[in-house]
Short mmCIF file of C-alpha atoms in Angstrom, two decimals:
data_model
loop_
_atom_site.label_atom_id
_atom_site.label_comp_id
_atom_site.label_asym_id
_atom_site.label_seq_id
_atom_site.Cartn_x
_atom_site.Cartn_y
_atom_site.Cartn_z
CA MET A 1 107.83 92.62 104.81
CA ARG A 2 106.99 92.11 108.48
CA VAL A 3 105.36 94.95 110.42
CA VAL A 4 104.76 95.54 114.12
CA LEU A 5 101.86 97.96 114.50
CA ALA A 6 101.01 99.86 117.70
CA GLU A 7 97.75 101.82 117.91
CA ASP A 8 95.39 101.92 120.89
CA LEU A 9 92.21 102.77 118.96
CA PHE A 10 90.72 99.46 117.82
CA LEU A 11 89.00 100.73 114.68
CA LEU A 12 92.10 102.54 113.44
CA ARG A 13 94.35 99.61 114.35
CA ASP A 14 92.09 97.16 112.55
CA GLY A 15 91.88 99.47 109.53
CA LEU A 16 95.67 99.80 109.34
CA VAL A 17 96.09 96.04 109.58
CA ARG A 18 93.68 95.51 106.69
CA LEU A 19 95.29 98.26 104.62
CA LEU A 20 98.83 97.00 105.07
CA GLU A 21 97.83 93.40 104.40
CA ALA A 22 96.07 94.52 101.21
CA TYR A 23 99.40 95.93 100.02
CA GLY A 24 101.30 92.73 100.75
CA PHE A 25 102.70 93.44 104.23
CA GLU A 26 102.77 90.74 106.90
CA ILE A 27 101.51 91.94 110.28
CA ALA A 28 103.81 90.30 112.83
CA ALA A 29 101.88 91.91 115.69
CA ALA A 30 99.20 94.56 116.20
CA VAL A 31 99.30 95.86 119.78
CA GLU A 32 97.59 98.59 121.79
CA SER A 33 99.97 99.53 124.63
CA GLY A 34 103.55 100.47 125.36
CA PRO A 35 104.50 97.27 127.22
CA GLU A 36 103.06 95.13 124.41
CA LEU A 37 105.00 97.16 121.85
CA THR A 38 108.25 96.75 123.78
CA ARG A 39 107.82 92.96 123.89
CA ALA A 40 106.83 92.71 120.23
CA LEU A 41 109.82 94.74 119.04
CA ALA A 42 112.22 92.73 121.18
CA GLU A 43 110.87 89.30 120.28
CA LEU A 44 109.72 89.58 116.67
CA THR A 45 112.50 91.61 114.97
CA PRO A 46 110.16 93.22 112.39
CA ASP A 47 111.31 94.91 109.19
CA VAL A 48 109.50 98.09 110.25
CA ALA A 49 107.45 99.38 113.18
CA VAL A 50 104.43 101.65 112.70
CA VAL A 51 103.79 103.31 116.04
CA ASP A 52 101.27 105.77 117.48
CA VAL A 53 103.05 108.37 119.63
CA ARG A 54 100.50 108.19 122.44
CA LEU A 55 99.87 104.74 123.89
CA PRO A 56 98.65 103.36 127.23
CA PRO A 57 99.44 103.39 130.04
CA THR A 58 100.71 107.01 130.04
CA HIS A 59 98.98 108.32 126.90
CA THR A 60 101.81 110.85 126.55
CA ASP A 61 104.70 109.82 124.31
CA GLU A 62 104.79 106.17 125.36
CA GLY A 63 104.86 104.83 121.80
CA LEU A 64 107.71 107.10 120.74
CA GLN A 65 109.82 106.27 123.78
CA CYS A 66 109.28 102.52 123.28
CA ALA A 67 110.34 102.87 119.66
CA LEU A 68 113.43 104.90 120.56
CA ALA A 69 114.40 102.31 123.19
CA ALA A 70 114.01 99.57 120.59
CA ARG A 71 116.26 101.52 118.19
CA ARG A 72 118.92 101.78 120.87
CA ALA A 73 118.75 98.01 121.39
CA ARG A 74 118.67 97.39 117.64
CA PRO A 75 120.35 100.35 115.87
CA GLY A 76 118.71 101.26 112.59
CA LEU A 77 115.37 99.60 113.36
CA PRO A 78 112.97 101.31 110.90
CA VAL A 79 110.25 103.21 112.74
CA LEU A 80 107.35 105.21 111.33
CA VAL A 81 105.64 107.27 114.03
CA LEU A 82 102.05 108.47 113.71
CA SER A 83 100.83 111.52 115.59
CA GLN A 84 97.57 113.44 115.87
CA HIS A 85 99.37 116.80 115.92
CA VAL A 86 102.67 118.28 114.75
CA GLU A 87 105.28 117.98 117.51
CA GLN A 88 108.68 119.15 116.29
CA LEU A 89 110.45 117.57 119.26
CA TYR A 90 109.26 114.11 118.22
CA ALA A 91 110.71 114.57 114.74
CA ARG A 92 114.05 115.69 116.18
CA GLU A 93 114.19 112.80 118.64
CA LEU A 94 113.65 110.30 115.84
CA LEU A 95 116.52 111.74 113.82
CA ALA A 96 118.87 112.33 116.74
CA ASP A 97 121.03 109.25 116.18
CA GLY A 98 121.77 110.23 112.58
CA GLU A 99 120.50 106.93 111.19
CA GLY A 100 117.90 106.42 108.49
CA GLY A 101 114.80 104.31 108.57
CA ILE A 102 112.60 106.85 110.34
CA GLY A 103 109.35 108.62 109.58
CA TYR A 104 106.91 111.01 111.22
CA LEU A 105 103.41 111.34 109.77
CA LEU A 106 100.20 112.91 110.92
CA LYS A 107 97.40 110.37 111.27
CA ASP A 108 95.44 112.12 108.55
CA ARG A 109 97.95 110.70 106.05
CA VAL A 110 96.70 107.15 106.60
CA PHE A 111 93.53 108.06 104.69
CA ASP A 112 95.67 108.41 101.57
CA ALA A 113 96.51 104.74 101.20
CA GLU A 114 99.18 105.06 98.54
CA GLN A 115 100.97 107.91 100.33
CA PHE A 116 100.91 106.04 103.64
CA VAL A 117 102.10 102.73 102.16
CA ASP A 118 104.84 104.55 100.26
CA ALA A 119 106.03 106.08 103.55
CA VAL A 120 106.09 102.66 105.25
CA ARG A 121 108.11 101.17 102.40
CA ARG A 122 110.49 104.12 102.27
CA VAL A 123 111.18 103.92 106.02
CA ALA A 124 111.58 100.13 105.88
CA ALA A 125 114.19 100.62 103.15
CA GLY A 126 116.22 102.91 105.42
CA GLY A 127 114.93 106.26 104.19
CA THR A 128 113.05 109.11 105.82
CA ALA A 129 109.41 110.15 105.53
CA MET A 130 108.62 113.44 107.22
CA ASP A 131 105.10 114.85 107.09
CA PRO A 132 104.87 117.91 104.82
CA GLN A 133 103.03 119.85 107.55
CA VAL A 134 105.97 119.34 109.90
CA ILE A 135 108.33 120.63 107.25
CA GLN A 136 106.10 123.63 106.48
CA GLN A 137 105.95 124.64 110.13
CA LEU A 138 109.70 124.36 110.47
CA LEU A 139 110.22 126.38 107.31
CA ALA A 140 107.89 129.10 108.61
CA ARG A 141 109.77 129.14 111.90
CA GLY A 142 113.18 129.46 110.29
CA SER A 143 114.78 132.80 109.63
CA ALA A 144 116.78 133.74 106.57
CA ASP A 145 119.58 134.68 108.96
CA ASP A 146 119.76 131.25 110.60
CA ARG A 147 123.09 129.49 110.29
CA PRO A 148 124.01 127.22 108.63
CA LEU A 149 120.68 127.19 106.79
CA GLY A 150 120.98 130.91 106.07
CA GLY A 151 123.81 130.11 103.68
CA LEU A 152 121.53 128.08 101.41
CA THR A 153 120.02 129.57 98.28
CA PRO A 154 116.21 129.57 97.91
CA ARG A 155 116.46 126.64 95.49
CA GLU A 156 118.71 124.69 97.88
CA ARG A 157 116.17 125.25 100.66
CA GLU A 158 113.45 123.88 98.38
CA VAL A 159 115.57 120.82 97.68
CA LEU A 160 116.28 120.34 101.39
CA GLU A 161 112.58 120.69 102.23
CA LEU A 162 111.73 117.91 99.74
CA MET A 163 114.66 115.85 101.01
CA ALA A 164 113.21 116.17 104.51
CA GLN A 165 109.94 114.78 103.21
CA GLY A 166 111.87 111.68 102.10
CA ARG A 167 111.90 112.38 98.36
CA SER A 168 114.60 110.77 96.22
CA ASN A 169 116.66 112.84 93.80
CA ALA A 170 114.38 111.62 91.01
CA GLY A 171 111.29 112.63 92.98
CA ILE A 172 112.76 116.06 93.75
CA ALA A 173 113.64 116.56 90.09
CA THR A 174 110.06 115.75 89.06
CA GLN A 175 108.58 118.08 91.69
CA LEU A 176 110.84 121.01 90.77
CA VAL A 177 110.84 120.28 87.02
CA VAL A 178 114.62 120.09 86.79
CA THR A 179 117.10 117.37 85.87
CA GLU A 180 118.40 114.80 88.35
CA ARG A 181 121.87 116.13 87.61
CA ALA A 182 120.77 119.57 88.81
CA VAL A 183 119.32 118.06 91.99
CA ALA A 184 122.54 116.13 92.61
CA LYS A 185 124.47 119.39 92.33
CA HIS A 186 122.13 121.12 94.77
CA THR A 187 122.37 118.27 97.30
CA SER A 188 126.16 118.32 97.03
CA ASN A 189 126.12 122.08 97.73
CA ILE A 190 123.78 121.52 100.67
CA PHE A 191 126.07 118.90 102.20
CA GLY A 192 129.04 121.22 101.79
CA LYS A 193 127.33 124.26 103.28
CA LEU A 194 126.06 122.23 106.24
CA GLY A 195 129.57 120.93 106.88
CA LEU A 196 128.68 117.27 106.34
CA GLU A 197 131.76 115.25 105.58
CA VAL A 198 131.81 112.78 102.71
CA SER A 199 130.19 109.51 103.78
CA ASP A 200 127.29 107.31 102.74
CA ASP A 201 124.83 109.60 100.94
CA ASP A 202 121.82 108.16 102.75
CA ASN A 203 123.41 108.98 106.08
CA ARG A 204 124.30 112.49 104.94
CA ARG A 205 120.73 113.05 103.81
CA VAL A 206 119.50 112.19 107.30
CA LEU A 207 122.07 114.51 108.90
CA ALA A 208 121.05 117.30 106.52
CA VAL A 209 117.41 116.79 107.49
CA LEU A 210 118.38 116.92 111.16
CA ALA A 211 120.16 120.24 110.57
CA TYR A 212 117.02 121.44 108.82
CA LEU A 213 114.80 120.41 111.72
CA ASP A 214 117.13 122.14 114.15
CA GLY A 215 117.08 125.31 112.07
CA GLY A 216 120.76 125.75 112.82
CA PRO A 217 123.97 124.04 113.90
CA ARG A 218 123.86 121.29 116.49
#
């Protein structure tokens, strides 16, 4: 699996390269600025991009914007964004096109090698990987009266929270100590209550997560 990595801090970039290579990834490019990232994504067609939000020359959201531009040029390009702090807008921007293959993690997560590598693989496979702290903040922000989320039962909200973290039905079942059949029923109810028409389940999961991030209808 070929990875383009963008991180301006040399020590962290070098550490991520070594970590990913140790788990069998091929580093197609490891760059430190927005222009370098843009070129690498255009020329190398990686399987997944791992991108720091803040890159030179602007040190604002250069990395995110480069990744979003690359996704517009190549729809569905898997992108895992790393950020120092929780920024809900970044998470929403990543999910805005309704396609999978996206992730948003705090940089602290890279110190848990297995969790980080699992997130990279999940995103590369077309899934989502949202940082639990992002989800917790959004859950705290949400009101029980919000619509359409207000129509969900407490258990359905738990399932949607874990879905937003990128968990599979099997993973959700293990976390909640229920059967996969029960989780499938909850996810079906969630899709119905959020007004998501029948389509590819992976796509509907992403749209459900987007509704969750919005805290209400789009």
